[in-house]
Short mmCIF file of C-alpha atoms and ligand atoms in Angstrom, two decimals:
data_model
loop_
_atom_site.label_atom_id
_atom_site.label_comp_id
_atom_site.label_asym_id
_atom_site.label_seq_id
_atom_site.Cartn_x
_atom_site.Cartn_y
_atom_site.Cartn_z
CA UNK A 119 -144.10 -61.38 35.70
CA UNK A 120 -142.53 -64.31 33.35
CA UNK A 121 -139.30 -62.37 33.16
CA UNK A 122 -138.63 -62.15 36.97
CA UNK A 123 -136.48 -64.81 39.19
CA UNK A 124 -138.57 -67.20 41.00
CA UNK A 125 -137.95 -65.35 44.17
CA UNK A 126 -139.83 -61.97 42.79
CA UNK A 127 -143.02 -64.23 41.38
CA UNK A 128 -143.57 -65.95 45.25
CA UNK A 129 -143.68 -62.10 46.49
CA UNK A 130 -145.30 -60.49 43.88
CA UNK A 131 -146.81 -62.82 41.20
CA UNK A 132 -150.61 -63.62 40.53
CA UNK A 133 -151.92 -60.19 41.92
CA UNK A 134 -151.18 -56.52 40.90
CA UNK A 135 -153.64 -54.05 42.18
CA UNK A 136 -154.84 -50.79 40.17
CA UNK A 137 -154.98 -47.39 41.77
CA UNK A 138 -156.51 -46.99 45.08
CA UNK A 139 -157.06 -50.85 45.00
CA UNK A 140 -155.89 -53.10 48.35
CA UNK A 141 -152.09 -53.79 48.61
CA UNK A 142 -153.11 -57.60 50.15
CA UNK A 143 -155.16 -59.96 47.80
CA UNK A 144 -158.78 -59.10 49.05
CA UNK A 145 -160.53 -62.35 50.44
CA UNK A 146 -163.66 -62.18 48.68
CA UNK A 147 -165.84 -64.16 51.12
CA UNK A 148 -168.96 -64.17 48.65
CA UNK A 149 -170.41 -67.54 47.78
CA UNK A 150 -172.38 -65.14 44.96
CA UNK A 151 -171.75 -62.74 42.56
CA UNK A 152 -174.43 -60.01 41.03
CA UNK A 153 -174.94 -59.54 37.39
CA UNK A 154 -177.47 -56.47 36.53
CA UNK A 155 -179.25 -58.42 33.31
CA UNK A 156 -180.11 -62.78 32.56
CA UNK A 157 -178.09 -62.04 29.82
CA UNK A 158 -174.72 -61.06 31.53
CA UNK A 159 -175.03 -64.28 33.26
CA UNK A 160 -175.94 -66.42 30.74
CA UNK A 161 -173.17 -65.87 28.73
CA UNK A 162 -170.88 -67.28 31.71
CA UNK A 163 -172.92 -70.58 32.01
CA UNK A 164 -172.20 -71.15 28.17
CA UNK A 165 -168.62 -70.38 28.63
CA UNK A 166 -168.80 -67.44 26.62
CA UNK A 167 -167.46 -65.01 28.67
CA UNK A 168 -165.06 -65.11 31.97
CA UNK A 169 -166.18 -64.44 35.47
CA UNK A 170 -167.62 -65.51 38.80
CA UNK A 171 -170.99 -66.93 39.67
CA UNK A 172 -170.97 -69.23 42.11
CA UNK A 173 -167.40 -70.17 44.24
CA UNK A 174 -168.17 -73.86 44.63
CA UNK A 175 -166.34 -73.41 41.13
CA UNK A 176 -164.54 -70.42 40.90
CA UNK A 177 -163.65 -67.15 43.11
CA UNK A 178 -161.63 -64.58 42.84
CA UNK A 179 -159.01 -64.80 45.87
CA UNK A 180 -158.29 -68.74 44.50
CA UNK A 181 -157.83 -67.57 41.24
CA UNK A 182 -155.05 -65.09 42.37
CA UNK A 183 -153.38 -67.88 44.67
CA UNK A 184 -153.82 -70.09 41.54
CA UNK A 185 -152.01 -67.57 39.10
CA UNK A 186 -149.07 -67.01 41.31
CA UNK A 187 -148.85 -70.94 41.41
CA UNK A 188 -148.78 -71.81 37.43
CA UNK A 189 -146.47 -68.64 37.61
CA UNK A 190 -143.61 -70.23 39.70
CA UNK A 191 -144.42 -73.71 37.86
CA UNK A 192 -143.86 -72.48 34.75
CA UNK A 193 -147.58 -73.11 34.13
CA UNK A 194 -150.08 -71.95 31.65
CA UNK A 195 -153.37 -72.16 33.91
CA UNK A 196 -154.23 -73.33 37.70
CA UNK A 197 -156.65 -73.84 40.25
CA UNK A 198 -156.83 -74.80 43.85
CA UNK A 199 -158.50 -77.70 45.23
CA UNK A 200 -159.34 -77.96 49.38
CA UNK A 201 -156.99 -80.85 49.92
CA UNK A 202 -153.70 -82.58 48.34
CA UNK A 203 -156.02 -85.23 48.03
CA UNK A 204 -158.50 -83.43 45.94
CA UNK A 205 -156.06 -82.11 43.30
CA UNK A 206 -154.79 -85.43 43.18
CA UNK A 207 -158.04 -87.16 42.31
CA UNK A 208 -159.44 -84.04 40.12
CA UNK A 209 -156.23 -84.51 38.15
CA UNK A 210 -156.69 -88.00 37.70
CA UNK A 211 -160.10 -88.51 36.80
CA UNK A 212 -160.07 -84.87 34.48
CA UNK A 213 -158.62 -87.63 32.07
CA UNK A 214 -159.57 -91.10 33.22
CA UNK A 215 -162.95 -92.27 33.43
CA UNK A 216 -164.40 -96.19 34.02
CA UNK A 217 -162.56 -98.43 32.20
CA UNK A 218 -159.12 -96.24 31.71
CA UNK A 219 -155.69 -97.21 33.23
CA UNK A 220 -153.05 -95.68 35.19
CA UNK A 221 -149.02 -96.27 35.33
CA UNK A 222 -147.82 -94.86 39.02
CA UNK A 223 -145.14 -94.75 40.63
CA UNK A 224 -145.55 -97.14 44.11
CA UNK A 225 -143.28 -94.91 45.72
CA UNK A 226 -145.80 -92.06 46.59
CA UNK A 227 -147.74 -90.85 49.18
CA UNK A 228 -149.73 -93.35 51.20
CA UNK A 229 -153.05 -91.49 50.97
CA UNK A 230 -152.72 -91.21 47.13
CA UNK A 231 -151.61 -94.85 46.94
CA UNK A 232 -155.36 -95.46 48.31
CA UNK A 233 -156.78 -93.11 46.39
CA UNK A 234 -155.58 -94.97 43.07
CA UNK A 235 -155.24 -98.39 44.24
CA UNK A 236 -158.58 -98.58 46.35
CA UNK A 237 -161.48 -95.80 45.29
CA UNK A 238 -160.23 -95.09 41.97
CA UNK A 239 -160.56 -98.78 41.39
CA UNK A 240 -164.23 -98.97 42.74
CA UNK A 241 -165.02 -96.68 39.79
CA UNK A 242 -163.28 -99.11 37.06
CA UNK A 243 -160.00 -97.38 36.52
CA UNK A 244 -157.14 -99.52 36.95
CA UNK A 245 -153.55 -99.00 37.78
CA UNK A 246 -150.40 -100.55 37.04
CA UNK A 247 -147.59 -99.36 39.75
CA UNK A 248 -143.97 -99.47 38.85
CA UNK A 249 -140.90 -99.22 40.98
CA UNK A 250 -139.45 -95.70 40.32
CA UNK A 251 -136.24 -97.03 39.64
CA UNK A 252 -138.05 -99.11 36.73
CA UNK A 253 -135.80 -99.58 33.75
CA UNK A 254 -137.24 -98.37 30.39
CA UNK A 255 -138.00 -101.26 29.09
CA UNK A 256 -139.98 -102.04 32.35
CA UNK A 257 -141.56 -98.89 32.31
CA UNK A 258 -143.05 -99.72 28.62
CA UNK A 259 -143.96 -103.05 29.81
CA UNK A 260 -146.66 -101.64 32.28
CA UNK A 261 -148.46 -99.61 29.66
CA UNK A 262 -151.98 -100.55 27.92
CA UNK A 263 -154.34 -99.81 25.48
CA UNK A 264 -156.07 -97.85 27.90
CA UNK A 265 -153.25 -96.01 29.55
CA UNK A 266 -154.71 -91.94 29.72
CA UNK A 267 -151.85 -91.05 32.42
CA UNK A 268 -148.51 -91.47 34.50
CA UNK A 269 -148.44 -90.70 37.91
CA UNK A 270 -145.52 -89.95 40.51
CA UNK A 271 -143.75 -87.72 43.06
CA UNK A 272 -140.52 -86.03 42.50
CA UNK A 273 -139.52 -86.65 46.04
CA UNK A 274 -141.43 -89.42 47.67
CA UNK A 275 -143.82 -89.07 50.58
CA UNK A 276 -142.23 -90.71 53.01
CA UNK A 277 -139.86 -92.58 51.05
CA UNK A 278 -137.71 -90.09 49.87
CA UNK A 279 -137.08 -91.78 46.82
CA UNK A 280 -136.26 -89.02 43.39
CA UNK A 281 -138.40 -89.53 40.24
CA UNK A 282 -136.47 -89.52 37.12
CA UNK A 283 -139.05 -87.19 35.61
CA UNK A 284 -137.10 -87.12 32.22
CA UNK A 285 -137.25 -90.98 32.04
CA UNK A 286 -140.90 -91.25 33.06
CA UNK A 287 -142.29 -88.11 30.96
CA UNK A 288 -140.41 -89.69 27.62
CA UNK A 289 -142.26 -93.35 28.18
CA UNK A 290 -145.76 -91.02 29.17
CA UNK A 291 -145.31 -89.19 25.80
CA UNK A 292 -144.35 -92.30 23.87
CA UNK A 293 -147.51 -93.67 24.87
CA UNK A 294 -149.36 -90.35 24.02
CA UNK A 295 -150.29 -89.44 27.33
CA UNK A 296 -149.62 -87.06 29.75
CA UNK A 297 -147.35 -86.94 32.81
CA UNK A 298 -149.03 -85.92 36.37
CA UNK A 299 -145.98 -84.98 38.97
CA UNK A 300 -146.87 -84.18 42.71
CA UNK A 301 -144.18 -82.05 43.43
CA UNK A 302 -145.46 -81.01 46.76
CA UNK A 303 -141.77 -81.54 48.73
CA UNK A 304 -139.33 -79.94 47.12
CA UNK A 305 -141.85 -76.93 45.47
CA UNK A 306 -141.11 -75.05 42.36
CA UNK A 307 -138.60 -73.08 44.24
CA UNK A 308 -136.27 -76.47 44.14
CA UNK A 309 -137.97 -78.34 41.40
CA UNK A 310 -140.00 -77.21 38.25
CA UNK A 311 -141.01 -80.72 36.95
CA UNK A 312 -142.21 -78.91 33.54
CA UNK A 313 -139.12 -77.85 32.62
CA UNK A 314 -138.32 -81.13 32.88
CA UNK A 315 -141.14 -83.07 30.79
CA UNK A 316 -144.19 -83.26 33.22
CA UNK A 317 -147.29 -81.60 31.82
CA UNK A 318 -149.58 -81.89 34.77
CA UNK A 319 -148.18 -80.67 38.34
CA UNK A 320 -149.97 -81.21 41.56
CA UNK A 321 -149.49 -79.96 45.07
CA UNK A 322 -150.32 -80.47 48.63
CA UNK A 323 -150.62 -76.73 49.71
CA UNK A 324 -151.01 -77.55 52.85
CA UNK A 325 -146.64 -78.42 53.33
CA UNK A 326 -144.30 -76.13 52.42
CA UNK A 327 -146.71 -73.33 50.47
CA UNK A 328 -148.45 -72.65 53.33
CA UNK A 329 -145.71 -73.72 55.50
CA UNK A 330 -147.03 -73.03 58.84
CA UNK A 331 -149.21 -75.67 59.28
CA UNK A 332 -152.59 -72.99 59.00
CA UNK A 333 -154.49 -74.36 56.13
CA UNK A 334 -154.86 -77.65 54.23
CA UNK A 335 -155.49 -77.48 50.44
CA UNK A 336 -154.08 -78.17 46.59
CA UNK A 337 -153.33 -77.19 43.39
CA UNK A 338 -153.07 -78.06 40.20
CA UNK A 339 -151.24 -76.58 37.33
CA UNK A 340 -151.02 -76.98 33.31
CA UNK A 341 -148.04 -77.12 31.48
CA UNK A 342 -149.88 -75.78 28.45
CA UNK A 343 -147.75 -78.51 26.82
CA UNK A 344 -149.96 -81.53 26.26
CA UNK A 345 -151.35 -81.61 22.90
CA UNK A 346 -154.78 -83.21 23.47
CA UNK A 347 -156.14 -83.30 20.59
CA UNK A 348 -153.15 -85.09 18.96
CA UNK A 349 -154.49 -87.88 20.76
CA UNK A 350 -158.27 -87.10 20.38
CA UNK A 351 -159.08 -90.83 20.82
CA UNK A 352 -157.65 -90.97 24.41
CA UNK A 353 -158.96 -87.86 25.53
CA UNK A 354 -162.58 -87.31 24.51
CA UNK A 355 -163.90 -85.70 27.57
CA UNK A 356 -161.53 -82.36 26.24
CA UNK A 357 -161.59 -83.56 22.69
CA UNK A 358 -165.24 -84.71 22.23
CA UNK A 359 -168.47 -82.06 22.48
CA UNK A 360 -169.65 -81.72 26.42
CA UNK A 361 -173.06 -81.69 26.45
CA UNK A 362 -173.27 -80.47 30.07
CA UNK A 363 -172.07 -77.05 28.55
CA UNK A 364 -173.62 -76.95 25.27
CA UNK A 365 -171.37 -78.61 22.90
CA UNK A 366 -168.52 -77.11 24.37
CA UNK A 367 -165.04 -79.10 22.87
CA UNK A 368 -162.48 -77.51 25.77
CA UNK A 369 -159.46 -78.59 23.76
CA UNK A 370 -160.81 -76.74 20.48
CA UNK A 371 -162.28 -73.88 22.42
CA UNK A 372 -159.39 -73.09 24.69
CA UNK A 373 -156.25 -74.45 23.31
CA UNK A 374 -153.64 -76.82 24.58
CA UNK A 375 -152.70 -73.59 27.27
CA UNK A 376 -156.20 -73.60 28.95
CA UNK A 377 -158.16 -76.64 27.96
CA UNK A 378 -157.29 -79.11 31.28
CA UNK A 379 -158.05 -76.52 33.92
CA UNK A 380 -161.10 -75.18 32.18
CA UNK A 381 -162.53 -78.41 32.49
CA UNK A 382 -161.58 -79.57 35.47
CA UNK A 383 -163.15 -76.20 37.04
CA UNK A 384 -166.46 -76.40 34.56
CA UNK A 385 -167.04 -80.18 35.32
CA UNK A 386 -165.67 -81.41 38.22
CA UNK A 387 -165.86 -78.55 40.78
CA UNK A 388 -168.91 -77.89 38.78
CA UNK A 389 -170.28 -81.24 39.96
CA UNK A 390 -167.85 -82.55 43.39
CA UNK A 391 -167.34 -78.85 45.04
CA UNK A 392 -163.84 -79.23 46.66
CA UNK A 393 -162.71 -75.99 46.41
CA UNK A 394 -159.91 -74.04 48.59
CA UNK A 395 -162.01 -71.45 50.88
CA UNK A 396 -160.79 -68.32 49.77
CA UNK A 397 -159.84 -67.81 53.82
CA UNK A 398 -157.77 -70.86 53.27
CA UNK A 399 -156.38 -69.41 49.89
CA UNK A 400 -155.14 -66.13 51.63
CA UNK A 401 -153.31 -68.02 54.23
CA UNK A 402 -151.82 -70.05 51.53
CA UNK A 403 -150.65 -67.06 49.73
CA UNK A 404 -148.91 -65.66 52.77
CA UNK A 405 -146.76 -69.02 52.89
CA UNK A 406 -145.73 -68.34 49.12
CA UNK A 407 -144.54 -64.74 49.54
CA UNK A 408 -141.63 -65.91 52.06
CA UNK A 409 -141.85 -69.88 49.98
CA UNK A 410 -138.12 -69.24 48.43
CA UNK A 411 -136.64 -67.97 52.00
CA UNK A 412 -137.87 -70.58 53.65
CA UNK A 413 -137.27 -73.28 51.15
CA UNK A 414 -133.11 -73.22 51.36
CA UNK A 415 -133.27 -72.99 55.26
CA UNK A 416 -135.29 -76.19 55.38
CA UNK A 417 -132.87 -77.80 53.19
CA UNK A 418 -129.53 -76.47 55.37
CA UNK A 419 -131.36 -78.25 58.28
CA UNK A 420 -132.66 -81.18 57.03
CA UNK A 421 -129.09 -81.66 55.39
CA UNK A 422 -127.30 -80.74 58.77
CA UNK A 423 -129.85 -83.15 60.39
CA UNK A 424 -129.33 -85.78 57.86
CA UNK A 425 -125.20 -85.48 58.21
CA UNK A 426 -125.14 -85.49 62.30
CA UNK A 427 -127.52 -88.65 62.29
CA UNK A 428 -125.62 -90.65 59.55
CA UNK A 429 -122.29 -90.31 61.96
CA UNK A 430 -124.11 -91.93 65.14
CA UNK A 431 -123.58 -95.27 66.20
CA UNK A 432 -127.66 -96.05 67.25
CA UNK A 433 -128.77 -95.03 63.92
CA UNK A 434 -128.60 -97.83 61.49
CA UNK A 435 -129.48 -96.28 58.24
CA UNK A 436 -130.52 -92.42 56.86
CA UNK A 437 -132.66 -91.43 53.87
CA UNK A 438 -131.60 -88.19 52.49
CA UNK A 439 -131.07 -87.58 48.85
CA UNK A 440 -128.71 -84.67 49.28
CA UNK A 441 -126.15 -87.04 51.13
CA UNK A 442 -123.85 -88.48 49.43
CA UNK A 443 -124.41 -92.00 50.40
CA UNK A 444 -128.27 -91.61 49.14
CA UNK A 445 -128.91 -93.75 46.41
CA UNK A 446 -131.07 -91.20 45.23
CA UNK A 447 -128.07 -88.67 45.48
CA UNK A 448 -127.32 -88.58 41.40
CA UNK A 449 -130.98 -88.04 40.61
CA UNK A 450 -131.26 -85.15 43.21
CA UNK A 451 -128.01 -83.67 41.98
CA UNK A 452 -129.95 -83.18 38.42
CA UNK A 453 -133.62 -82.51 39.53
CA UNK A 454 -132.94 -80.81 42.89
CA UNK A 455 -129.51 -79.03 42.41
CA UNK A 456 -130.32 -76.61 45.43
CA UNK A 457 -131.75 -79.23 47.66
CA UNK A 458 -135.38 -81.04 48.06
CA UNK A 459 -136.61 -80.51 51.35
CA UNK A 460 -136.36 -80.73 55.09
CA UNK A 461 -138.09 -84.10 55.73
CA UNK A 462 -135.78 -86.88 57.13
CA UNK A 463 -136.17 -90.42 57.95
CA UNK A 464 -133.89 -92.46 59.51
CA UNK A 465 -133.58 -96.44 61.20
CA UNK A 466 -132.97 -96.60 65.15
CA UNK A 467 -131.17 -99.58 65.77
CA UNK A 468 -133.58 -100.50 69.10
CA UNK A 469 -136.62 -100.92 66.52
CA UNK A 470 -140.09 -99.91 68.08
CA UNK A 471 -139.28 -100.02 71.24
CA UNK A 472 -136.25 -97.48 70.89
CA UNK A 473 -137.84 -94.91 68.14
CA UNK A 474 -141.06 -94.40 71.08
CA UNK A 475 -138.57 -94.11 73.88
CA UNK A 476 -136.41 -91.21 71.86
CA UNK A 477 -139.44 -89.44 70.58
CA UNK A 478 -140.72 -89.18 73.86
CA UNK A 479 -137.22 -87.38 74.72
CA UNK A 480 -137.58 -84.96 72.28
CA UNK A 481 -138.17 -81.18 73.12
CA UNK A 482 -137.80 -79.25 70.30
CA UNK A 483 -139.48 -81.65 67.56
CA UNK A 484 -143.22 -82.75 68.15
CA UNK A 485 -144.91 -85.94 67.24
CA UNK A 486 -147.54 -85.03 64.59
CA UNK A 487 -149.01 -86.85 61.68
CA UNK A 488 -147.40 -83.66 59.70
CA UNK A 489 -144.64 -82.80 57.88
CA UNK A 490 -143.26 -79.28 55.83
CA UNK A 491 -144.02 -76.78 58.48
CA UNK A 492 -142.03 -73.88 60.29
CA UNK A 493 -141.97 -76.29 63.45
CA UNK A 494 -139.38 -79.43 63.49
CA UNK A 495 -142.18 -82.53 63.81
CA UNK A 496 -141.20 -86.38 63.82
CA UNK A 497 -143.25 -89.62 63.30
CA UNK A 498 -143.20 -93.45 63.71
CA UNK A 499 -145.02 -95.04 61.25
CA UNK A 500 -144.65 -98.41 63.12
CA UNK A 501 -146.46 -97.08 66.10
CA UNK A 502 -148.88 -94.34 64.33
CA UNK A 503 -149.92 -94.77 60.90
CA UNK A 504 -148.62 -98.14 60.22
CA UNK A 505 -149.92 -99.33 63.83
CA UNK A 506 -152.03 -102.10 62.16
CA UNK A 507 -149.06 -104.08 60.69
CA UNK A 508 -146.59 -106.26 62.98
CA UNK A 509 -142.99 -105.97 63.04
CA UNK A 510 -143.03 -108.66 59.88
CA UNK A 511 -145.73 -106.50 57.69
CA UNK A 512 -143.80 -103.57 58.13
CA UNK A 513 -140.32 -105.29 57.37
CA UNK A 514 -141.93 -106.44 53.76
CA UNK A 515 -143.54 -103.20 53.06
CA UNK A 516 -140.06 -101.28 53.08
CA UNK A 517 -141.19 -99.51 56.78
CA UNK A 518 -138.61 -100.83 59.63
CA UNK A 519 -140.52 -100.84 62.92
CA UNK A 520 -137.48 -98.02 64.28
CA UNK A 521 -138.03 -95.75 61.74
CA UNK A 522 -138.47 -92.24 62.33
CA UNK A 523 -139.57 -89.30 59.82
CA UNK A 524 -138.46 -85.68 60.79
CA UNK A 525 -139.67 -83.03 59.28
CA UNK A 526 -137.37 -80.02 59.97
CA UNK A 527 -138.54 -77.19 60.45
CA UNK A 528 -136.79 -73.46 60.88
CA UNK A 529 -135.63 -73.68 64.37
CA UNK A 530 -131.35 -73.37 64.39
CA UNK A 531 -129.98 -76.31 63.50
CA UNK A 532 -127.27 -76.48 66.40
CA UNK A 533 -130.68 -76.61 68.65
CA UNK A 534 -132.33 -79.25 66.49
CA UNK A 535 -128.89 -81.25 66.49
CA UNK A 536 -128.48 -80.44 70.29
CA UNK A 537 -132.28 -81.93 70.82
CA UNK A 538 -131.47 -85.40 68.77
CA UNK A 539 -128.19 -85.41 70.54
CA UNK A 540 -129.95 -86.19 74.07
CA UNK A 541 -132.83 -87.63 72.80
CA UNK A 542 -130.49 -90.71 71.23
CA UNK A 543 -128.24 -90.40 74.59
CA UNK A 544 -131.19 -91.49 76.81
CA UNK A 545 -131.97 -94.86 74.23
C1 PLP B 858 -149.79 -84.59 52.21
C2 PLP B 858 -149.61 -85.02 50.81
C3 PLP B 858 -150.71 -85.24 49.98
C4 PLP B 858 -152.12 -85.06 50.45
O1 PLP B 858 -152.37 -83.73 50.72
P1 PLP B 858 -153.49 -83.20 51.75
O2 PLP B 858 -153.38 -81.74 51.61
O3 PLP B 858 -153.15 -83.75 53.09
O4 PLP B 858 -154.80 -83.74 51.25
C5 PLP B 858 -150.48 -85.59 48.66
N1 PLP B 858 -149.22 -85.76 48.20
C6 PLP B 858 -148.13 -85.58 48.99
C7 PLP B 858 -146.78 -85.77 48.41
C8 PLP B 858 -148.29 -85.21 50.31
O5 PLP B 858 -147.20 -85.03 51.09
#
């Protein structure tokens, strides 16, 4: 499907059945798979041969989902993980083991922030974070020895910040290693961070690609790009013999194209689970075949959302890279050129006490720890999941105790508007 617009591959990518075969991607809801002779089966243990065993590693509904995926990433190979989460950390540690270090972004999702800066840390691998506005000269600075990766987000979780994905893929490759991108808000319908440099992508399925808040799960896709064994040394759990599957060497056996994602599915699903049920993986595949209608209506609301709430007078301050008075506007004009997303956050000038108050007034938009769905949703860190830290904590870590995240969703936008409108009349 390579030669098709982006809008064909999220309908019909990943999945073309034969004669007589189902028109929907069957859910094969199997945790087993029946071979007629030892031998048959063997030869998928040692690698030999492709197919499905077991689907704590592999089955084939994911494996559809996962091909339409790399598809509209511009990938060579994919899988899908159960969680955001999970594709974060099987990304990460595919390539980093005790005693490796990581450069990251500290503008990125809160649960990934943990997930580096606490329990990736309680197995030995350290991290240096970095603004994302770091300079080159600061970005070299934070890299080591034992640097095997570079992580960020090309929009920021909630910060809404814009990686400069050129910048921070040249100082990744300049170091020899790869870059990782989560590019779960703006999806490859507004951003394809390969084309820009990246050579890992991740995803949080459960925003935007699903879409209707039904299933959480990941993904992870390979560039194809990443020459591995260029940089043996670094690498040696793809460039070195695995003796958990014979001798295998992925990098030698399947190429820069397929190398990562073999692994990662051999070793670590092999040994941690975490994969997307394929229930969950049919769900997710509904969200992608209406992903690139959806996207540009979430934009044209968040954007209309973003505009109305920059002109009122209780609204102190509005992050939104597509307005002009973003300071993230330049970067989104080169990465995101038809918009990011629908997500939102802005500063009520009655702090706390104001942002509970007008969320409480709100009909249309729900509170829920969510964002990216078909339903507008909202959220006060200060009084959710920032409750913990006082007004001071949350001043320092860049979180002002008024503000609000919207997420917005597909509603009308003169309803949404309408619904803030009265909400900020009755503060
Ligand atoms: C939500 C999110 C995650 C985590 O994903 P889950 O599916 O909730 O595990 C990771 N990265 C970003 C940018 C997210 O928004």
């Amino acid at each position: 499907m390579s030669n098709y617009s982006i809008n064909t591959k999220c309908v019909q990518a990943g999945y073309t059945p034969g004669n007589g075969e189902p028109r929907q991607i069957p859910i094969i809801q199997s945790t087993t798979f029946k071979y007629d002779t030892s031998e048959d089966m063997g030869k998928l243990f040692d690698l030999e041969a492709t197919g499905y065993f077991y689907t704590r590693l592999q089955n084939p509904t994911n494996d559809h989902v996962a091909a339409k995926i790399a598809e509209l990433e511009g990938g060579t190979a994919a899988m899908l993980t159960s969680s955001g989460q999970a594709a974060n950390f099987f990304a990460l540690f595919n390539i980093c083991e005790c005693g490796s270090h990581i450069v990251a972004s500290s503008s990125i999702y809160g649960g990934t922030f943990n997930l580096i800066s606490v329990t990736l840390a309680k197995m030995g691998i350290e991290v240096t974070f970095v603004s994302p506005d770091a300079s080159e000269e600061e970005l070299n600075a934070a890299f080591k020895d034992n640097t095997r990766a570079v992580f960020g987000e090309t929009i920021a979780n909630p910060a809404l910040t814009v990686l400069d994905i050129e910048k921070f893929a040249n100082a990744a490759h300049a170091h020899g290693v790869p870059l990782i991108v989560d590019n779960t808000f703006p999806t490859p319908v507004n951003c394809r961070p390969i084309e820009w440099g990246a050579d890992i992508v991740t995803h949080s399925t459960t925003k935007y690609m699903d879409g209707h808040g039904a299933a959480v799960g990941g993904a992870i896709v390979d560039s194809g790009k990443f020459d591995w064994m260029a940089h043996a040394d670094k690498f040696p759990g793809l460039c070195t013999p695995d003796e958990s599957y014979h001798g295998i060497t992925y990098a030698e056996k399947f190429g820069k194209e397929g190398a990562f994602i073999t692994k990662c599915t051999a070793q670590l699903m092999r040994d941690l689970g975490c994969i997307q049920s394929p229930q969950n993986a049919f769900l997710l595949n509904l969200g992608l075949e209406s992903l690139h209608v959806r996207m540009p209506r979430h934009v044209e609301n968040g954007l209309a959302v973003a505009k109305f709430l920059e002109s009122q007078e209780k609204v102190v301050k509005v992050n939104y890279p597509g307005l002009e008075s973003d300071p993230y506007h330049e970067l989104a004009k080169k990465y995101l050129p038809n918009g990011g997303c629908g997500v939102v956050s802005f500063e009520l000038a009655g702090g706390r006490q104001a942002a509970e108050k007008f969320m409480k007034e709100l009909k249309l938009a729900a509170i829920e720890t969510h964002v990216a769905d078909a339903r507008t949703c909202c959220l006060n860190p200060a009084t959710s999941t920032h409750r913990q830290m006082n007004d001071e904590q949350l001043k320092e870590a860049g979180i002002p105790a008024g503000l609000i995240r919207i997420s917005c969703g597909l509603e009308d936008k003169n309803d949404l508007i309408a619904d803030l409108a009265q909400a900020l009349e009755a503060i």
